[in-house]
Structure formats: structure tokens, C-alpha cells
Amino acid sequence: MNFVSIIMGSKSDYEIMKHCADTFEKFNVNYEIIISSAHRSPVRTKNYIKEAEEKGAKVFIAAAGMAAHLAGALAATTTKPVLGVPMKGGAMDGMDAMLSTVQMPAGMPVGTVALGRSGAINAAYLAMQILAISDSELAVKLKEDRIVQAKKVETDSKEIEVIL
């Protein structure tokens, strides 16, 4: 079974990463979601990645705040795509997590999305776009979703627009 793995560094990340899971549910994409820390449970993290790959994980999403080493730890352990979601909080309100997630050494790529809720949702969309390369049904769903988003902009505009 193909699926996307969502790994959060702590339980406090769940409130935001639930939006990632909800997005997968909207598209009927299989996912797992766990808590595992690059710092507090490195053995658990490494073991989980191996087990998830054996079960069919195709993309990993890592959500972490502050030093945000989780995405890098995943990238060092797997050759599957890793997407990092920096989480707000800490002394720099997420900027430290953003910089930690973005600054990976050459050869250890992490696709980094926005902070917080938008990042969680965009990580799901980006993971689905990766899966859609070999899943034509999912590709169609994503194209249909773009049409719905465009129509919503037009509908919202009609509710308020004034054009001379």
C-alpha cells in the first residue's frame, strides 16, 4: 500500500498538522501520523522510517519547531522525498525552525513549505503532486481541485466586487 508518512517532533504540533491529515482525507490518500523526535527519540525515528518504507511510504512529511532537525534526520535516513513543515513557537516564533529546515547540506534535500497551517496543507498538496506522477486518478482529482479553487475566487469576488 502506498502512503504518506507525517512525523511530528512533539504532540504540540498536532493542532497544525491535523490540517495536513485532513487534506489527505479529502483526497482519500493513505497516510500515517506519528510523533517522533530527532533529539528525544532518534532510534525510534530511524526505526520508524525503515518500517514505513517497508510498508510502502512514498513521501515523508516532517513537522518540527525550534532547531527543527527532524526533516534533516529523515533526509539523512531515506532517499524518498522529504517535505519539512517548520512550526511556529520558540524564541524566534518559527524563524529558527524555518532556517533550520531550509539550510540542508548538498545531497540531503528537504522541500520546505511555509510555517504553520498553510505549510501543513501545502505539504499535503506537494506530497500528492509527487504521488500523482504515477497515479493518474490522483492527478485528475488535483486538477479538479484547482478548478474548484479558481471558481471559489470568482464567487468570493462577485460577493464584494465593484467594477466601473
CSV table of N, CA and C in Angstrom, one decimal:
chain,number,residue,atom,x,y,z
A,1,MET,N,0.8,-1.2,0.0
A,1,MET,CA,0.0,0.0,0.0
A,1,MET,C,0.9,1.2,0.0
A,2,ASN,N,0.6,2.2,-0.9
A,2,ASN,CA,1.3,3.4,-0.9
A,2,ASN,C,0.7,4.4,0.1
A,3,PHE,N,1.5,5.2,0.7
A,3,PHE,CA,1.0,6.2,1.7
A,3,PHE,C,2.1,7.2,1.9
A,4,VAL,N,1.6,8.3,2.6
A,4,VAL,CA,2.5,9.4,3.0
A,4,VAL,C,2.6,9.3,4.5
A,5,SER,N,3.8,9.5,5.0
A,5,SER,CA,4.1,9.5,6.4
A,5,SER,C,4.3,10.9,7.0
A,6,ILE,N,3.5,11.2,8.0
A,6,ILE,CA,3.6,12.5,8.7
A,6,ILE,C,4.2,12.2,10.0
A,7,ILE,N,5.4,12.9,10.3
A,7,ILE,CA,6.1,12.7,11.6
A,7,ILE,C,6.2,14.1,12.2
A,8,MET,N,5.7,14.2,13.4
A,8,MET,CA,5.8,15.4,14.2
A,8,MET,C,6.8,15.3,15.3
A,9,GLY,N,7.5,16.3,15.6
A,9,GLY,CA,8.5,16.3,16.7
A,9,GLY,C,7.9,16.3,18.1
A,10,SER,N,6.7,16.8,18.2
A,10,SER,CA,6.0,16.7,19.5
A,10,SER,C,4.5,16.8,19.4
A,11,LYS,N,3.8,16.5,20.4
A,11,LYS,CA,2.3,16.5,20.4
A,11,LYS,C,1.8,17.9,20.1
A,12,SER,N,2.5,18.9,20.6
A,12,SER,CA,2.0,20.3,20.3
A,12,SER,C,1.9,20.6,18.9
A,13,ASP,N,2.6,19.9,18.0
A,13,ASP,CA,2.5,20.1,16.5
A,13,ASP,C,1.2,19.6,15.9
A,14,TYR,N,0.5,18.7,16.6
A,14,TYR,CA,-0.7,18.0,16.1
A,14,TYR,C,-1.8,19.0,15.7
A,15,GLU,N,-2.0,20.0,16.5
A,15,GLU,CA,-3.1,21.0,16.2
A,15,GLU,C,-2.9,21.6,14.7
A,16,ILE,N,-1.7,21.8,14.3
A,16,ILE,CA,-1.4,22.3,13.0
A,16,ILE,C,-1.4,21.2,12.0
A,17,MET,N,-0.7,20.1,12.3
A,17,MET,CA,-0.6,19.0,11.3
A,17,MET,C,-1.8,18.2,11.1
A,18,LYS,N,-2.8,18.4,11.9
A,18,LYS,CA,-4.2,17.8,11.6
A,18,LYS,C,-4.7,18.3,10.3
A,19,HIS,N,-4.3,19.6,9.9
A,19,HIS,CA,-4.8,20.1,8.6
A,19,HIS,C,-4.1,19.3,7.5
A,20,CYS,N,-2.9,18.9,7.7
A,20,CYS,CA,-2.3,18.0,6.6
A,20,CYS,C,-3.0,16.7,6.5
A,21,ALA,N,-3.3,16.1,7.6
A,21,ALA,CA,-4.1,14.8,7.6
A,21,ALA,C,-5.5,15.0,7.0
A,22,ASP,N,-6.1,16.1,7.4
A,22,ASP,CA,-7.5,16.4,6.8
A,22,ASP,C,-7.4,16.5,5.3
A,23,THR,N,-6.4,17.1,4.8
A,23,THR,CA,-6.2,17.3,3.3
A,23,THR,C,-6.1,16.0,2.6
A,24,PHE,N,-5.3,15.1,3.2
A,24,PHE,CA,-5.2,13.7,2.7
A,24,PHE,C,-6.5,13.0,2.7
A,25,GLU,N,-7.3,13.2,3.8
A,25,GLU,CA,-8.6,12.5,3.9
A,25,GLU,C,-9.5,13.0,2.8
A,26,LYS,N,-9.5,14.3,2.5
A,26,LYS,CA,-10.3,14.9,1.5
A,26,LYS,C,-10.1,14.3,0.1
A,27,PHE,N,-8.8,13.9,-0.1
A,27,PHE,CA,-8.5,13.2,-1.4
A,27,PHE,C,-8.4,11.7,-1.3
A,28,ASN,N,-8.7,11.1,-0.2
A,28,ASN,CA,-8.6,9.7,0.0
A,28,ASN,C,-7.2,9.2,-0.2
A,29,VAL,N,-6.3,9.9,0.3
A,29,VAL,CA,-4.9,9.5,0.2
A,29,VAL,C,-4.5,8.9,1.6
A,30,ASN,N,-3.9,7.7,1.5
A,30,ASN,CA,-3.5,7.0,2.8
A,30,ASN,C,-2.3,7.7,3.4
A,31,TYR,N,-2.4,7.8,4.7
A,31,TYR,CA,-1.3,8.4,5.5
A,31,TYR,C,-1.1,7.7,6.9
A,32,GLU,N,0.0,7.9,7.4
A,32,GLU,CA,0.3,7.5,8.8
A,32,GLU,C,0.7,8.8,9.5
A,33,ILE,N,0.4,8.9,10.8
A,33,ILE,CA,0.9,10.1,11.5
A,33,ILE,C,1.4,9.6,12.9
A,34,ILE,N,2.6,10.0,13.2
A,34,ILE,CA,3.2,9.7,14.5
A,34,ILE,C,4.0,10.8,15.1
A,35,ILE,N,4.3,10.7,16.3
A,35,ILE,CA,5.2,11.6,17.0
A,35,ILE,C,6.6,10.9,17.2
A,36,SER,N,7.6,11.5,16.8
A,36,SER,CA,9.0,11.0,17.0
A,36,SER,C,9.9,12.2,16.8
A,37,SER,N,10.9,12.2,17.7
A,37,SER,CA,11.8,13.4,17.8
A,37,SER,C,13.2,13.0,17.3
A,38,ALA,N,13.8,13.9,16.5
A,38,ALA,CA,15.2,13.7,16.1
A,38,ALA,C,16.1,13.8,17.3
A,39,HIS,N,15.7,14.5,18.4
A,39,HIS,CA,16.6,14.7,19.5
A,39,HIS,C,16.2,13.7,20.7
A,40,ARG,N,14.9,13.6,21.0
A,40,ARG,CA,14.5,12.9,22.2
A,40,ARG,C,14.3,11.4,21.9
A,41,SER,N,14.0,11.0,20.6
A,41,SER,CA,13.8,9.6,20.3
A,41,SER,C,14.5,9.3,18.9
A,42,PRO,N,15.8,9.5,18.8
A,42,PRO,CA,16.4,9.3,17.5
A,42,PRO,C,16.3,7.8,17.0
A,43,VAL,N,16.4,6.9,17.9
A,43,VAL,CA,16.4,5.4,17.5
A,43,VAL,C,14.9,5.1,17.0
A,44,ARG,N,13.9,5.6,17.7
A,44,ARG,CA,12.5,5.4,17.3
A,44,ARG,C,12.4,6.0,15.9
A,45,THR,N,12.9,7.2,15.7
A,45,THR,CA,12.7,7.9,14.4
A,45,THR,C,13.3,7.1,13.2
A,46,LYS,N,14.6,6.6,13.5
A,46,LYS,CA,15.3,5.8,12.4
A,46,LYS,C,14.6,4.5,12.2
A,47,ASN,N,14.1,3.8,13.2
A,47,ASN,CA,13.4,2.6,13.1
A,47,ASN,C,12.1,2.8,12.3
A,48,TYR,N,11.4,3.8,12.7
A,48,TYR,CA,10.1,4.1,12.0
A,48,TYR,C,10.3,4.3,10.5
A,49,ILE,N,11.3,5.1,10.1
A,49,ILE,CA,11.5,5.4,8.7
A,49,ILE,C,11.7,4.0,8.0
A,50,LYS,N,12.5,3.2,8.5
A,50,LYS,CA,12.8,1.9,7.8
A,50,LYS,C,11.5,1.1,7.7
A,51,GLU,N,10.7,1.0,8.8
A,51,GLU,CA,9.5,0.2,8.8
A,51,GLU,C,8.5,0.9,7.8
A,52,ALA,N,8.4,2.2,7.8
A,52,ALA,CA,7.4,2.9,6.9
A,52,ALA,C,7.8,2.6,5.5
A,53,GLU,N,9.0,2.7,5.2
A,53,GLU,CA,9.5,2.4,3.8
A,53,GLU,C,9.1,0.9,3.4
A,54,GLU,N,9.3,0.0,4.3
A,54,GLU,CA,9.0,-1.4,4.0
A,54,GLU,C,7.5,-1.6,3.8
A,55,LYS,N,6.7,-0.8,4.4
A,55,LYS,CA,5.2,-0.9,4.3
A,55,LYS,C,4.7,-0.1,3.1
A,56,GLY,N,5.5,0.8,2.5
A,56,GLY,CA,5.1,1.5,1.3
A,56,GLY,C,5.1,3.0,1.3
A,57,ALA,N,5.7,3.6,2.3
A,57,ALA,CA,5.7,5.1,2.4
A,57,ALA,C,6.5,5.6,1.2
A,58,LYS,N,5.9,6.5,0.5
A,58,LYS,CA,6.5,7.1,-0.7
A,58,LYS,C,7.0,8.5,-0.5
A,59,VAL,N,6.5,9.2,0.5
A,59,VAL,CA,6.9,10.6,0.8
A,59,VAL,C,6.8,10.7,2.3
A,60,PHE,N,7.7,11.5,2.9
A,60,PHE,CA,7.7,11.7,4.3
A,60,PHE,C,7.5,13.2,4.5
A,61,ILE,N,6.7,13.6,5.5
A,61,ILE,CA,6.5,15.0,5.9
A,61,ILE,C,6.9,15.1,7.3
A,62,ALA,N,7.8,16.0,7.6
A,62,ALA,CA,8.4,16.2,9.0
A,62,ALA,C,8.0,17.6,9.5
A,63,ALA,N,7.3,17.7,10.6
A,63,ALA,CA,7.0,18.9,11.2
A,63,ALA,C,7.7,19.1,12.5
A,64,ALA,N,8.4,20.2,12.7
A,64,ALA,CA,9.2,20.4,13.9
A,64,ALA,C,9.4,21.9,14.1
A,65,GLY,N,9.6,22.3,15.3
A,65,GLY,CA,9.9,23.7,15.6
A,65,GLY,C,11.3,23.8,16.2
A,66,MET,N,11.6,25.1,16.5
A,66,MET,CA,12.9,25.5,17.1
A,66,MET,C,14.0,25.0,16.2
A,67,ALA,N,14.9,24.1,16.7
A,67,ALA,CA,16.0,23.7,16.0
A,67,ALA,C,15.6,22.9,14.7
A,68,ALA,N,14.5,22.3,14.7
A,68,ALA,CA,13.8,21.6,13.6
A,68,ALA,C,14.7,20.7,12.8
A,69,HIS,N,15.4,19.8,13.5
A,69,HIS,CA,16.3,18.8,12.9
A,69,HIS,C,15.6,17.6,12.4
A,70,LEU,N,14.3,17.4,12.6
A,70,LEU,CA,13.6,16.2,12.2
A,70,LEU,C,13.6,16.0,10.7
A,71,ALA,N,13.3,17.0,9.9
A,71,ALA,CA,13.4,16.8,8.4
A,71,ALA,C,14.7,16.4,8.0
A,72,GLY,N,15.8,17.0,8.5
A,72,GLY,CA,17.1,16.6,8.2
A,72,GLY,C,17.5,15.2,8.6
A,73,ALA,N,17.0,14.8,9.7
A,73,ALA,CA,17.2,13.4,10.2
A,73,ALA,C,16.6,12.4,9.2
A,74,LEU,N,15.4,12.8,8.8
A,74,LEU,CA,14.7,11.9,7.8
A,74,LEU,C,15.5,11.9,6.5
A,75,ALA,N,15.9,13.0,6.0
A,75,ALA,CA,16.6,13.1,4.7
A,75,ALA,C,17.9,12.3,4.8
A,76,ALA,N,18.5,12.3,6.0
A,76,ALA,CA,19.8,11.5,6.1
A,76,ALA,C,19.5,10.0,6.1
A,77,THR,N,18.3,9.6,6.4
A,77,THR,CA,17.9,8.2,6.6
A,77,THR,C,17.2,7.6,5.4
A,78,THR,N,16.6,8.4,4.5
A,78,THR,CA,15.8,7.8,3.4
A,78,THR,C,16.2,8.6,2.1
A,79,THR,N,16.0,7.9,1.0
A,79,THR,CA,16.1,8.6,-0.3
A,79,THR,C,14.7,8.9,-0.9
A,80,LYS,N,13.7,8.7,-0.1
A,80,LYS,CA,12.3,9.1,-0.5
A,80,LYS,C,12.2,10.6,-0.3
A,81,PRO,N,11.3,11.3,-1.0
A,81,PRO,CA,11.2,12.8,-0.8
A,81,PRO,C,10.8,13.1,0.6
A,82,VAL,N,11.4,14.1,1.1
A,82,VAL,CA,11.1,14.6,2.5
A,82,VAL,C,10.7,16.1,2.4
A,83,LEU,N,9.5,16.4,3.0
A,83,LEU,CA,9.0,17.7,3.0
A,83,LEU,C,9.0,18.2,4.4
A,84,GLY,N,9.5,19.4,4.7
A,84,GLY,CA,9.6,19.9,6.0
A,84,GLY,C,8.6,21.0,6.2
A,85,VAL,N,7.9,20.9,7.4
A,85,VAL,CA,7.0,21.9,7.8
A,85,VAL,C,7.5,22.6,9.1
A,86,PRO,N,8.1,23.8,8.9
A,86,PRO,CA,8.6,24.5,10.1
A,86,PRO,C,7.4,24.9,11.0
A,87,MET,N,7.5,24.8,12.3
A,87,MET,CA,6.4,25.1,13.2
A,87,MET,C,6.8,26.4,14.0
A,88,LYS,N,5.7,27.2,14.2
A,88,LYS,CA,5.9,28.4,14.9
A,88,LYS,C,6.1,28.1,16.4
A,89,GLY,N,6.7,29.0,17.1
A,89,GLY,CA,7.0,28.9,18.5
A,89,GLY,C,8.4,29.2,18.8
A,90,GLY,N,8.8,29.0,20.1
A,90,GLY,CA,10.2,29.3,20.5
A,90,GLY,C,10.5,30.8,20.5
A,91,ALA,N,11.7,31.1,20.8
A,91,ALA,CA,12.2,32.5,21.0
A,91,ALA,C,12.0,33.3,19.7
A,92,MET,N,12.1,32.6,18.5
A,92,MET,CA,12.1,33.3,17.3
A,92,MET,C,10.8,33.1,16.5
A,93,ASP,N,9.8,32.6,17.2
A,93,ASP,CA,8.4,32.4,16.7
A,93,ASP,C,8.4,31.7,15.3
A,94,GLY,N,9.3,30.7,15.2
A,94,GLY,CA,9.3,29.8,14.0
A,94,GLY,C,10.3,30.2,13.0
A,95,MET,N,11.0,31.3,13.1
A,95,MET,CA,12.0,31.7,12.1
A,95,MET,C,13.2,30.7,12.3
A,96,ASP,N,13.5,30.3,13.5
A,96,ASP,CA,14.6,29.4,13.7
A,96,ASP,C,14.3,28.1,13.0
A,97,ALA,N,13.0,27.6,13.1
A,97,ALA,CA,12.6,26.4,12.5
A,97,ALA,C,12.7,26.5,11.0
A,98,MET,N,12.3,27.6,10.5
A,98,MET,CA,12.3,27.8,9.0
A,98,MET,C,13.7,27.7,8.5
A,99,LEU,N,14.6,28.4,9.2
A,99,LEU,CA,16.0,28.4,8.8
A,99,LEU,C,16.7,27.1,8.9
A,100,SER,N,16.4,26.4,10.0
A,100,SER,CA,16.9,25.0,10.2
A,100,SER,C,16.4,24.0,9.1
A,101,THR,N,15.2,24.2,8.7
A,101,THR,CA,14.6,23.3,7.7
A,101,THR,C,15.1,23.5,6.3
A,102,VAL,N,15.3,24.8,6.0
A,102,VAL,CA,15.8,25.2,4.7
A,102,VAL,C,17.2,25.0,4.5
A,103,GLN,N,18.0,25.1,5.5
A,103,GLN,CA,19.5,25.0,5.3
A,103,GLN,C,20.0,23.6,5.4
A,104,MET,N,19.9,22.8,4.4
A,104,MET,CA,20.3,21.5,4.4
A,104,MET,C,21.6,21.4,3.5
A,105,PRO,N,22.5,20.5,3.9
A,105,PRO,CA,23.7,20.3,3.1
A,105,PRO,C,23.4,19.7,1.7
A,106,ALA,N,24.2,20.0,0.7
A,106,ALA,CA,24.1,19.5,-0.6
A,106,ALA,C,24.0,17.9,-0.6
A,107,GLY,N,23.0,17.4,-1.3
A,107,GLY,CA,22.8,16.0,-1.3
A,107,GLY,C,21.8,15.4,-0.3
A,108,MET,N,21.4,16.3,0.6
A,108,MET,CA,20.4,15.9,1.6
A,108,MET,C,19.2,16.8,1.5
A,109,PRO,N,18.4,16.8,0.4
A,109,PRO,CA,17.4,17.7,0.1
A,109,PRO,C,16.1,17.6,1.0
A,110,VAL,N,15.6,18.7,1.4
A,110,VAL,CA,14.3,18.8,2.1
A,110,VAL,C,13.5,19.9,1.4
A,111,GLY,N,12.4,19.5,0.9
A,111,GLY,CA,11.5,20.5,0.4
A,111,GLY,C,10.8,21.2,1.5
A,112,THR,N,11.0,22.5,1.6
A,112,THR,CA,10.5,23.2,2.8
A,112,THR,C,9.3,24.1,2.3
A,113,VAL,N,8.2,24.0,3.1
A,113,VAL,CA,7.0,24.7,2.9
A,113,VAL,C,6.8,25.8,3.9
A,114,ALA,N,5.7,26.5,3.9
A,114,ALA,CA,5.5,27.7,4.8
A,114,ALA,C,5.3,27.2,6.3
A,115,LEU,N,5.4,28.2,7.1
A,115,LEU,CA,5.2,27.9,8.6
A,115,LEU,C,3.7,27.6,8.8
A,116,GLY,N,3.4,26.8,9.8
A,116,GLY,CA,2.1,26.6,10.3
A,116,GLY,C,1.1,26.0,9.4
A,117,ARG,N,-0.2,26.4,9.5
A,117,ARG,CA,-1.4,25.8,8.9
A,117,ARG,C,-1.2,25.7,7.3
A,118,SER,N,-0.8,26.8,6.7
A,118,SER,CA,-0.6,26.8,5.3
A,118,SER,C,0.5,25.9,4.9
A,119,GLY,N,1.5,25.8,5.7
A,119,GLY,CA,2.6,24.8,5.4
A,119,GLY,C,2.1,23.4,5.5
A,120,ALA,N,1.3,23.1,6.5
A,120,ALA,CA,0.8,21.8,6.7
A,120,ALA,C,-0.1,21.3,5.5
A,121,ILE,N,-0.9,22.2,5.1
A,121,ILE,CA,-1.8,21.9,3.9
A,121,ILE,C,-1.0,21.8,2.6
A,122,ASN,N,0.0,22.8,2.4
A,122,ASN,CA,0.8,22.7,1.2
A,122,ASN,C,1.7,21.5,1.2
A,123,ALA,N,2.1,21.0,2.4
A,123,ALA,CA,2.9,19.8,2.4
A,123,ALA,C,2.1,18.6,1.9
A,124,ALA,N,0.8,18.6,2.3
A,124,ALA,CA,-0.1,17.5,1.8
A,124,ALA,C,-0.2,17.6,0.3
A,125,TYR,N,-0.5,18.8,-0.2
A,125,TYR,CA,-0.7,19.0,-1.7
A,125,TYR,C,0.6,18.6,-2.4
A,126,LEU,N,1.8,19.1,-1.9
A,126,LEU,CA,3.0,18.7,-2.6
A,126,LEU,C,3.3,17.2,-2.6
A,127,ALA,N,3.0,16.6,-1.5
A,127,ALA,CA,3.1,15.1,-1.4
A,127,ALA,C,2.2,14.5,-2.4
A,128,MET,N,1.0,15.0,-2.5
A,128,MET,CA,0.1,14.4,-3.5
A,128,MET,C,0.5,14.6,-4.9
A,129,GLN,N,1.1,15.8,-5.2
A,129,GLN,CA,1.6,16.0,-6.6
A,129,GLN,C,2.7,15.1,-6.9
A,130,ILE,N,3.5,14.7,-5.9
A,130,ILE,CA,4.6,13.7,-6.1
A,130,ILE,C,4.0,12.4,-6.4
A,131,LEU,N,3.0,12.0,-5.6
A,131,LEU,CA,2.3,10.7,-5.8
A,131,LEU,C,1.6,10.7,-7.2
A,132,ALA,N,1.1,11.8,-7.6
A,132,ALA,CA,0.3,11.9,-8.8
A,132,ALA,C,1.1,11.7,-10.1
A,133,ILE,N,2.4,11.7,-10.0
A,133,ILE,CA,3.3,11.4,-11.1
A,133,ILE,C,3.0,10.0,-11.6
A,134,SER,N,2.7,9.1,-10.7
A,134,SER,CA,2.4,7.7,-11.1
A,134,SER,C,1.0,7.3,-10.7
A,135,ASP,N,0.1,8.2,-10.4
A,135,ASP,CA,-1.2,7.9,-10.0
A,135,ASP,C,-2.2,8.8,-10.8
A,136,SER,N,-2.6,8.4,-12.0
A,136,SER,CA,-3.4,9.3,-12.8
A,136,SER,C,-4.8,9.7,-12.2
A,137,GLU,N,-5.3,8.8,-11.4
A,137,GLU,CA,-6.6,9.1,-10.7
A,137,GLU,C,-6.4,10.3,-9.7
A,138,LEU,N,-5.3,10.3,-9.0
A,138,LEU,CA,-5.0,11.4,-8.1
A,138,LEU,C,-4.7,12.6,-8.9
A,139,ALA,N,-4.0,12.5,-10.0
A,139,ALA,CA,-3.7,13.7,-10.8
A,139,ALA,C,-5.0,14.4,-11.3
A,140,VAL,N,-6.0,13.6,-11.6
A,140,VAL,CA,-7.3,14.1,-12.1
A,140,VAL,C,-7.9,14.9,-10.9
A,141,LYS,N,-7.9,14.3,-9.7
A,141,LYS,CA,-8.5,14.9,-8.5
A,141,LYS,C,-7.8,16.2,-8.2
A,142,LEU,N,-6.5,16.3,-8.4
A,142,LEU,CA,-5.8,17.5,-8.1
A,142,LEU,C,-6.2,18.6,-9.1
A,143,LYS,N,-6.3,18.2,-10.4
A,143,LYS,CA,-6.7,19.2,-11.4
A,143,LYS,C,-8.1,19.7,-11.2
A,144,GLU,N,-9.0,18.8,-10.8
A,144,GLU,CA,-10.4,19.2,-10.4
A,144,GLU,C,-10.4,20.2,-9.2
A,145,ASP,N,-9.5,19.9,-8.3
A,145,ASP,CA,-9.4,20.8,-7.1
A,145,ASP,C,-9.0,22.2,-7.5
A,146,ARG,N,-8.1,22.3,-8.4
A,146,ARG,CA,-7.6,23.6,-8.9
A,146,ARG,C,-8.8,24.4,-9.5
A,147,ILE,N,-9.6,23.7,-10.3
A,147,ILE,CA,-10.8,24.3,-10.9
A,147,ILE,C,-11.7,24.8,-9.8
A,148,VAL,N,-12.0,24.0,-8.8
A,148,VAL,CA,-12.9,24.4,-7.7
A,148,VAL,C,-12.3,25.6,-7.0
A,149,GLN,N,-11.0,25.7,-6.8
A,149,GLN,CA,-10.3,26.8,-6.1
A,149,GLN,C,-10.5,28.1,-6.9
A,150,ALA,N,-10.3,28.0,-8.2
A,150,ALA,CA,-10.5,29.1,-9.1
A,150,ALA,C,-11.9,29.6,-9.1
A,151,LYS,N,-12.9,28.7,-9.1
A,151,LYS,CA,-14.3,29.1,-9.1
A,151,LYS,C,-14.6,29.8,-7.8
A,152,LYS,N,-14.0,29.4,-6.7
A,152,LYS,CA,-14.3,30.0,-5.4
A,152,LYS,C,-13.8,31.4,-5.4
A,153,VAL,N,-12.6,31.7,-6.0
A,153,VAL,CA,-12.2,33.1,-6.1
A,153,VAL,C,-13.2,33.9,-6.8
A,154,GLU,N,-13.7,33.4,-7.9
A,154,GLU,CA,-14.7,34.2,-8.7
A,154,GLU,C,-16.0,34.4,-7.9
A,155,THR,N,-16.4,33.4,-7.2
A,155,THR,CA,-17.6,33.5,-6.4
A,155,THR,C,-17.4,34.5,-5.3
A,156,ASP,N,-16.3,34.4,-4.6
A,156,ASP,CA,-16.0,35.4,-3.5
A,156,ASP,C,-15.9,36.8,-4.0
A,157,SER,N,-15.3,37.0,-5.2
A,157,SER,CA,-15.2,38.3,-5.7
A,157,SER,C,-16.6,38.9,-6.1
A,158,LYS,N,-17.4,38.1,-6.7
A,158,LYS,CA,-18.8,38.5,-7.0
A,158,LYS,C,-19.6,39.0,-5.8
A,159,GLU,N,-19.3,38.5,-4.7
A,159,GLU,CA,-20.0,38.9,-3.5
A,159,GLU,C,-19.6,40.3,-3.0
A,160,ILE,N,-18.4,40.8,-3.4
A,160,ILE,CA,-18.0,42.1,-2.9
A,160,ILE,C,-17.5,43.0,-4.0
A,161,GLU,N,-17.4,42.6,-5.2
A,161,GLU,CA,-16.7,43.4,-6.2
A,161,GLU,C,-17.5,44.6,-6.6
A,162,VAL,N,-16.8,45.7,-6.9
A,162,VAL,CA,-17.4,46.9,-7.5
A,162,VAL,C,-16.5,47.2,-8.7
A,163,ILE,N,-17.0,47.1,-9.9
A,163,ILE,CA,-16.3,47.4,-11.1
A,163,ILE,C,-17.0,48.5,-11.9
A,164,LEU,N,-16.2,49.5,-12.3
A,164,LEU,CA,-16.8,50.6,-13.1
A,164,LEU,C,-16.8,50.3,-14.5
